[in-house]
PDB file of C-alpha atoms in Angstrom:
ATOM      1  CA  UNK A 655     -20.335  58.134 -33.910  1.00  0.00           C
ATOM      2  CA  UNK A 656     -20.293  57.080 -30.256  1.00  0.00           C
ATOM      3  CA  UNK A 657     -18.288  53.996 -29.390  1.00  0.00           C
ATOM      4  CA  UNK A 658     -20.749  51.884 -27.401  1.00  0.00           C
ATOM      5  CA  UNK A 659     -18.202  49.060 -27.107  1.00  0.00           C
ATOM      6  CA  UNK A 660     -15.761  51.220 -25.134  1.00  0.00           C
ATOM      7  CA  UNK A 661     -18.609  52.513 -22.991  1.00  0.00           C
ATOM      8  CA  UNK A 662     -19.397  48.916 -22.027  1.00  0.00           C
ATOM      9  CA  UNK A 663     -15.710  48.285 -21.333  1.00  0.00           C
ATOM     10  CA  UNK A 664     -15.698  51.248 -18.954  1.00  0.00           C
ATOM     11  CA  UNK A 665     -18.711  49.852 -17.084  1.00  0.00           C
ATOM     12  CA  UNK A 666     -17.120  46.445 -16.442  1.00  0.00           C
ATOM     13  CA  UNK A 667     -16.015  46.174 -12.828  1.00  0.00           C
ATOM     14  CA  UNK A 668     -15.649  43.580 -10.077  1.00  0.00           C
ATOM     15  CA  UNK A 669     -19.039  43.275  -8.407  1.00  0.00           C
ATOM     16  CA  UNK A 670     -19.006  41.478  -5.074  1.00  0.00           C
ATOM     17  CA  UNK A 671     -22.486  42.450  -3.852  1.00  0.00           C
ATOM     18  CA  UNK A 672     -24.655  40.220  -6.036  1.00  0.00           C
ATOM     19  CA  UNK A 673     -27.940  38.381  -5.588  1.00  0.00           C
ATOM     20  CA  UNK A 674     -29.570  35.280  -7.028  1.00  0.00           C
ATOM     21  CA  UNK A 675     -32.213  37.224  -8.947  1.00  0.00           C
ATOM     22  CA  UNK A 676     -32.231  36.576 -12.687  1.00  0.00           C
ATOM     23  CA  UNK A 677     -31.655  39.630 -14.883  1.00  0.00           C
ATOM     24  CA  UNK A 678     -32.164  37.902 -18.244  1.00  0.00           C
ATOM     25  CA  UNK A 679     -33.548  34.524 -19.282  1.00  0.00           C
ATOM     26  CA  UNK A 680     -31.264  31.489 -19.203  1.00  0.00           C
ATOM     27  CA  UNK A 681     -31.651  31.020 -22.972  1.00  0.00           C
ATOM     28  CA  UNK A 682     -30.321  34.514 -23.611  1.00  0.00           C
ATOM     29  CA  UNK A 683     -27.532  33.976 -21.082  1.00  0.00           C
ATOM     30  CA  UNK A 684     -26.480  30.807 -22.878  1.00  0.00           C
ATOM     31  CA  UNK A 685     -26.623  32.570 -26.249  1.00  0.00           C
ATOM     32  CA  UNK A 686     -24.438  35.447 -25.049  1.00  0.00           C
ATOM     33  CA  UNK A 687     -21.804  33.124 -23.623  1.00  0.00           C
ATOM     34  CA  UNK A 688     -21.983  30.887 -26.682  1.00  0.00           C
ATOM     35  CA  UNK A 689     -21.371  33.891 -28.935  1.00  0.00           C
ATOM     36  CA  UNK A 690     -18.401  34.871 -26.770  1.00  0.00           C
ATOM     37  CA  UNK A 691     -16.952  31.361 -27.077  1.00  0.00           C
ATOM     38  CA  UNK A 692     -17.439  31.358 -30.850  1.00  0.00           C
ATOM     39  CA  UNK A 693     -16.183  34.848 -31.658  1.00  0.00           C
ATOM     40  CA  UNK A 694     -13.332  35.472 -29.195  1.00  0.00           C
ATOM     41  CA  UNK A 695     -10.070  35.071 -31.161  1.00  0.00           C
ATOM     42  CA  UNK A 696      -7.515  32.341 -30.531  1.00  0.00           C
ATOM     43  CA  UNK A 697      -4.036  31.684 -31.894  1.00  0.00           C
ATOM     44  CA  UNK A 698      -4.009  29.575 -35.071  1.00  0.00           C
ATOM     45  CA  UNK A 699      -7.815  29.572 -34.679  1.00  0.00           C
ATOM     46  CA  UNK A 700      -7.202  26.806 -32.141  1.00  0.00           C
ATOM     47  CA  UNK A 701     -10.543  27.377 -30.355  1.00  0.00           C
ATOM     48  CA  UNK A 702      -9.019  25.795 -27.253  1.00  0.00           C
ATOM     49  CA  UNK A 703     -11.266  27.542 -24.713  1.00  0.00           C
ATOM     50  CA  UNK A 704     -13.953  25.549 -22.921  1.00  0.00           C
ATOM     51  CA  UNK A 705     -16.725  26.963 -20.742  1.00  0.00           C
ATOM     52  CA  UNK A 706     -19.119  25.450 -18.207  1.00  0.00           C
ATOM     53  CA  UNK A 707     -22.149  27.397 -16.931  1.00  0.00           C
ATOM     54  CA  UNK A 708     -23.313  26.386 -13.457  1.00  0.00           C
ATOM     55  CA  UNK A 709     -26.792  27.488 -12.377  1.00  0.00           C
ATOM     56  CA  UNK A 710     -29.072  26.628  -9.475  1.00  0.00           C
ATOM     57  CA  UNK A 711     -27.833  23.811  -7.257  1.00  0.00           C
ATOM     58  CA  UNK A 712     -24.797  23.282  -9.492  1.00  0.00           C
ATOM     59  CA  UNK A 713     -23.669  26.842  -8.730  1.00  0.00           C
ATOM     60  CA  UNK A 714     -24.096  26.298  -4.984  1.00  0.00           C
ATOM     61  CA  UNK A 715     -22.305  22.961  -5.171  1.00  0.00           C
ATOM     62  CA  UNK A 716     -19.226  24.626  -6.655  1.00  0.00           C
ATOM     63  CA  UNK A 717     -18.892  27.098  -3.807  1.00  0.00           C
ATOM     64  CA  UNK A 718     -19.457  24.357  -1.253  1.00  0.00           C
ATOM     65  CA  UNK A 719     -16.585  22.438  -2.856  1.00  0.00           C
ATOM     66  CA  UNK A 720     -14.422  25.547  -2.581  1.00  0.00           C
ATOM     67  CA  UNK A 721     -15.471  26.104   1.044  1.00  0.00           C
ATOM     68  CA  UNK A 722     -14.730  22.566   2.171  1.00  0.00           C
ATOM     69  CA  UNK A 723     -11.445  22.488   0.259  1.00  0.00           C
ATOM     70  CA  UNK A 724     -10.296  25.697   1.916  1.00  0.00           C
ATOM     71  CA  UNK A 725     -11.575  24.643   5.329  1.00  0.00           C
ATOM     72  CA  UNK A 726      -8.990  21.861   5.235  1.00  0.00           C
ATOM     73  CA  UNK A 727      -6.057  24.231   4.674  1.00  0.00           C
ATOM     74  CA  UNK A 728      -7.018  27.627   6.145  1.00  0.00           C
ATOM     75  CA  UNK A 729      -6.323  28.062   9.894  1.00  0.00           C
ATOM     76  CA  UNK A 730      -9.558  27.761  11.865  1.00  0.00           C
ATOM     77  CA  UNK A 731      -9.122  31.153  13.538  1.00  0.00           C
ATOM     78  CA  UNK A 732      -9.103  32.929  10.170  1.00  0.00           C
ATOM     79  CA  UNK A 733     -11.588  30.752   8.280  1.00  0.00           C
ATOM     80  CA  UNK A 734     -14.588  32.975   9.067  1.00  0.00           C
ATOM     81  CA  UNK A 735     -13.365  35.663   6.657  1.00  0.00           C
ATOM     82  CA  UNK A 736     -12.799  33.060   3.943  1.00  0.00           C
ATOM     83  CA  UNK A 737     -16.247  31.585   4.508  1.00  0.00           C
ATOM     84  CA  UNK A 738     -17.858  35.024   4.311  1.00  0.00           C
ATOM     85  CA  UNK A 739     -16.107  35.791   1.015  1.00  0.00           C
ATOM     86  CA  UNK A 740     -17.207  32.474  -0.483  1.00  0.00           C
ATOM     87  CA  UNK A 741     -20.775  33.035   0.725  1.00  0.00           C
ATOM     88  CA  UNK A 742     -20.787  36.263  -1.278  1.00  0.00           C
ATOM     89  CA  UNK A 743     -19.981  34.335  -4.450  1.00  0.00           C
ATOM     90  CA  UNK A 744     -22.533  31.650  -3.566  1.00  0.00           C
ATOM     91  CA  UNK A 745     -25.246  34.318  -3.183  1.00  0.00           C
ATOM     92  CA  UNK A 746     -25.142  35.011  -6.919  1.00  0.00           C
ATOM     93  CA  UNK A 747     -27.231  33.587  -9.746  1.00  0.00           C
ATOM     94  CA  UNK A 748     -24.565  31.352 -11.261  1.00  0.00           C
ATOM     95  CA  UNK A 749     -20.906  30.732 -11.965  1.00  0.00           C
ATOM     96  CA  UNK A 750     -19.035  30.397 -15.234  1.00  0.00           C
ATOM     97  CA  UNK A 751     -15.990  28.131 -15.311  1.00  0.00           C
ATOM     98  CA  UNK A 752     -13.265  28.831 -17.856  1.00  0.00           C
ATOM     99  CA  UNK A 753     -10.961  26.077 -19.094  1.00  0.00           C
ATOM    100  CA  UNK A 754      -8.321  25.561 -21.761  1.00  0.00           C
ATOM    101  CA  UNK A 755      -8.180  22.206 -23.551  1.00  0.00           C
ATOM    102  CA  UNK A 756      -4.615  20.938 -23.172  1.00  0.00           C
ATOM    103  CA  UNK A 757      -5.131  18.287 -25.846  1.00  0.00           C
ATOM    104  CA  UNK A 758      -5.610  21.036 -28.435  1.00  0.00           C
ATOM    105  CA  UNK A 759      -2.505  22.857 -27.205  1.00  0.00           C
ATOM    106  CA  UNK A 760      -0.407  19.678 -27.203  1.00  0.00           C
ATOM    107  CA  UNK A 761      -1.542  18.928 -30.736  1.00  0.00           C
ATOM    108  CA  UNK A 762      -0.446  22.357 -31.934  1.00  0.00           C
ATOM    109  CA  UNK A 763       2.913  21.931 -30.213  1.00  0.00           C
ATOM    110  CA  UNK A 764       3.464  18.707 -32.122  1.00  0.00           C
ATOM    111  CA  UNK A 765       2.256  20.176 -35.405  1.00  0.00           C
ATOM    112  CA  UNK A 766       4.292  23.377 -35.116  1.00  0.00           C
ATOM    113  CA  UNK A 767       7.374  22.568 -32.998  1.00  0.00           C
ATOM    114  CA  UNK A 768       8.997  25.942 -33.802  1.00  0.00           C
ATOM    115  CA  UNK A 769       6.316  27.637 -31.679  1.00  0.00           C
ATOM    116  CA  UNK A 770       5.833  24.927 -29.064  1.00  0.00           C
ATOM    117  CA  UNK A 771       6.888  27.119 -26.128  1.00  0.00           C
ATOM    118  CA  UNK A 772       4.436  29.827 -27.176  1.00  0.00           C
ATOM    119  CA  UNK A 773       1.246  27.784 -27.453  1.00  0.00           C
ATOM    120  CA  UNK A 774       0.569  27.619 -23.681  1.00  0.00           C
ATOM    121  CA  UNK A 775       1.148  31.392 -23.490  1.00  0.00           C
ATOM    122  CA  UNK A 776      -1.160  32.056 -26.436  1.00  0.00           C
ATOM    123  CA  UNK A 777      -3.732  29.720 -24.913  1.00  0.00           C
ATOM    124  CA  UNK A 778      -3.758  31.757 -21.699  1.00  0.00           C
ATOM    125  CA  UNK A 779      -4.120  34.927 -23.740  1.00  0.00           C
ATOM    126  CA  UNK A 780      -7.122  33.473 -25.562  1.00  0.00           C
ATOM    127  CA  UNK A 781      -8.624  32.397 -22.250  1.00  0.00           C
ATOM    128  CA  UNK A 782      -8.113  35.861 -20.807  1.00  0.00           C
ATOM    129  CA  UNK A 783      -9.787  37.491 -23.801  1.00  0.00           C
ATOM    130  CA  UNK A 784     -12.773  35.175 -23.462  1.00  0.00           C
ATOM    131  CA  UNK A 785     -13.111  35.952 -19.763  1.00  0.00           C
ATOM    132  CA  UNK A 786     -13.067  39.661 -20.557  1.00  0.00           C
ATOM    133  CA  UNK A 787     -15.650  39.341 -23.335  1.00  0.00           C
ATOM    134  CA  UNK A 788     -18.022  37.334 -21.120  1.00  0.00           C
ATOM    135  CA  UNK A 789     -17.491  39.675 -18.166  1.00  0.00           C
ATOM    136  CA  UNK A 790     -18.232  42.754 -20.263  1.00  0.00           C
ATOM    137  CA  UNK A 791     -21.232  41.132 -21.948  1.00  0.00           C
ATOM    138  CA  UNK A 792     -22.712  40.188 -18.564  1.00  0.00           C
ATOM    139  CA  UNK A 793     -22.217  43.739 -17.336  1.00  0.00           C
ATOM    140  CA  UNK A 794     -23.996  45.098 -20.416  1.00  0.00           C
ATOM    141  CA  UNK A 795     -27.029  42.969 -19.510  1.00  0.00           C
ATOM    142  CA  UNK A 796     -27.103  44.206 -15.917  1.00  0.00           C
ATOM    143  CA  UNK A 797     -25.313  41.358 -14.176  1.00  0.00           C
ATOM    144  CA  UNK A 798     -22.432  41.957 -11.802  1.00  0.00           C
ATOM    145  CA  UNK A 799     -19.493  39.561 -11.867  1.00  0.00           C
ATOM    146  CA  UNK A 800     -15.984  39.051 -10.574  1.00  0.00           C
ATOM    147  CA  UNK A 801     -13.130  36.778 -11.573  1.00  0.00           C
ATOM    148  CA  UNK A 802     -11.881  34.237  -9.022  1.00  0.00           C
ATOM    149  CA  UNK A 803      -9.031  31.737  -9.018  1.00  0.00           C
ATOM    150  CA  UNK A 804      -9.503  28.819  -6.637  1.00  0.00           C
ATOM    151  CA  UNK A 805      -7.709  26.574  -9.081  1.00  0.00           C
ATOM    152  CA  UNK A 806      -5.759  24.341  -8.830  1.00  0.00           C
ATOM    153  CA  UNK A 807      -7.114  23.575  -5.355  1.00  0.00           C
ATOM    154  CA  UNK A 808     -10.569  22.599  -6.620  1.00  0.00           C
ATOM    155  CA  UNK A 809      -9.646  21.255 -10.066  1.00  0.00           C
ATOM    156  CA  UNK A 810      -9.946  17.517  -9.496  1.00  0.00           C
ATOM    157  CA  UNK A 811     -13.200  17.746  -7.554  1.00  0.00           C
ATOM    158  CA  UNK A 812     -14.716  19.994 -10.225  1.00  0.00           C
ATOM    159  CA  UNK A 813     -13.794  17.574 -13.001  1.00  0.00           C
ATOM    160  CA  UNK A 814     -15.128  14.619 -11.019  1.00  0.00           C
ATOM    161  CA  UNK A 815     -18.377  16.321  -9.988  1.00  0.00           C
ATOM    162  CA  UNK A 816     -19.356  17.379 -13.496  1.00  0.00           C
ATOM    163  CA  UNK A 817     -17.659  14.619 -15.482  1.00  0.00           C
ATOM    164  CA  UNK A 818     -15.310  16.943 -17.323  1.00  0.00           C
ATOM    165  CA  UNK A 819     -12.370  15.741 -19.426  1.00  0.00           C
ATOM    166  CA  UNK A 820      -9.037  15.396 -17.654  1.00  0.00           C
ATOM    167  CA  UNK A 821      -7.345  17.471 -20.367  1.00  0.00           C
ATOM    168  CA  UNK A 822      -9.443  20.559 -19.537  1.00  0.00           C
ATOM    169  CA  UNK A 823      -7.327  22.905 -17.417  1.00  0.00           C
ATOM    170  CA  UNK A 824      -9.334  25.186 -15.127  1.00  0.00           C
ATOM    171  CA  UNK A 825      -8.251  28.828 -15.423  1.00  0.00           C
ATOM    172  CA  UNK A 826     -10.866  30.861 -13.560  1.00  0.00           C
ATOM    173  CA  UNK A 827     -14.293  31.007 -11.973  1.00  0.00           C
ATOM    174  CA  UNK A 828     -16.732  33.889 -12.578  1.00  0.00           C
ATOM    175  CA  UNK A 829     -19.608  34.137 -10.071  1.00  0.00           C
ATOM    176  CA  UNK A 830     -22.325  36.498 -11.278  1.00  0.00           C
ATOM    177  CA  UNK A 831     -25.695  37.816 -10.162  1.00  0.00           C
ATOM    178  CA  UNK A 832     -27.896  40.869 -10.059  1.00  0.00           C
ATOM    179  CA  UNK A 833     -25.934  43.958  -9.076  1.00  0.00           C
ATOM    180  CA  UNK A 834     -26.877  44.871  -5.506  1.00  0.00           C
ATOM    181  CA  UNK A 835     -24.289  47.596  -4.868  1.00  0.00           C
ATOM    182  CA  UNK A 836     -21.933  49.586  -7.046  1.00  0.00           C
ATOM    183  CA  UNK A 837     -18.188  49.168  -6.587  1.00  0.00           C
ATOM    184  CA  UNK A 838     -16.171  52.152  -5.393  1.00  0.00           C
ATOM    185  CA  UNK A 839     -14.496  54.619  -7.696  1.00  0.00           C
ATOM    186  CA  UNK A 840     -11.685  53.109  -9.684  1.00  0.00           C
ATOM    187  CA  UNK A 841      -8.284  54.753  -9.373  1.00  0.00           C
ATOM    188  CA  UNK A 842      -5.982  54.970 -12.361  1.00  0.00           C
ATOM    189  CA  UNK A 843      -2.223  55.255 -12.487  1.00  0.00           C
ATOM    190  CA  UNK A 844      -1.087  58.172 -14.688  1.00  0.00           C
ATOM    191  CA  UNK A 845      -1.797  57.213 -18.282  1.00  0.00           C
ATOM    192  CA  UNK A 846       1.457  58.766 -19.488  1.00  0.00           C
ATOM    193  CA  UNK A 847       3.366  56.130 -17.488  1.00  0.00           C
ATOM    194  CA  UNK A 848       1.474  53.323 -19.248  1.00  0.00           C
ATOM    195  CA  UNK A 849       0.934  54.605 -22.772  1.00  0.00           C
ATOM    196  CA  UNK A 850       3.520  55.905 -25.218  1.00  0.00           C
ATOM    197  CA  UNK A 851       2.775  57.275 -28.696  1.00  0.00           C
ATOM    198  CA  UNK A 852       5.389  57.863 -31.386  1.00  0.00           C
ATOM    199  CA  UNK A 853       4.347  59.872 -34.450  1.00  0.00           C
TER     200      UNK A 853
END
């Protein structure tokens, strides 16, 4: 039996050439991301991940926030490259914001003090798994996406703009859109240096 899951995993790449054309309906997009939120595992079944989907003007507003934030700190003579990169993200159909709810994590630390140092680590692992699931699911539908990290520079403005709880910690931003160009061939380090099997 062919393993379609691993085939989808192999297809997931960072797509930077994306357009604003819809590939699937917004209802289906929301369902896919909702399923990812529900079914991606988390430590102690904490379900600490939070997701915001930005479409239309909300999507553009995010990348304008990022642009103006970076304009204030990037030297003027090198800002053009930054602006061009951000414009590429802005050209997509939408952006998904990934958060972890610190109130949930703090509650687990209080409830299980033996593991208190591990809960932030496990939270990041859960967040990373969710990002991967969403990224792969988008790819399977024909969207191209990449994972960006303009946090913590934009955190406070993002929370203020969309009225998000203060205890939500922004982990990543995933701009996505119709695939307009394929990424280059991926190079792999020798597998034998990264995988060991003992029988």
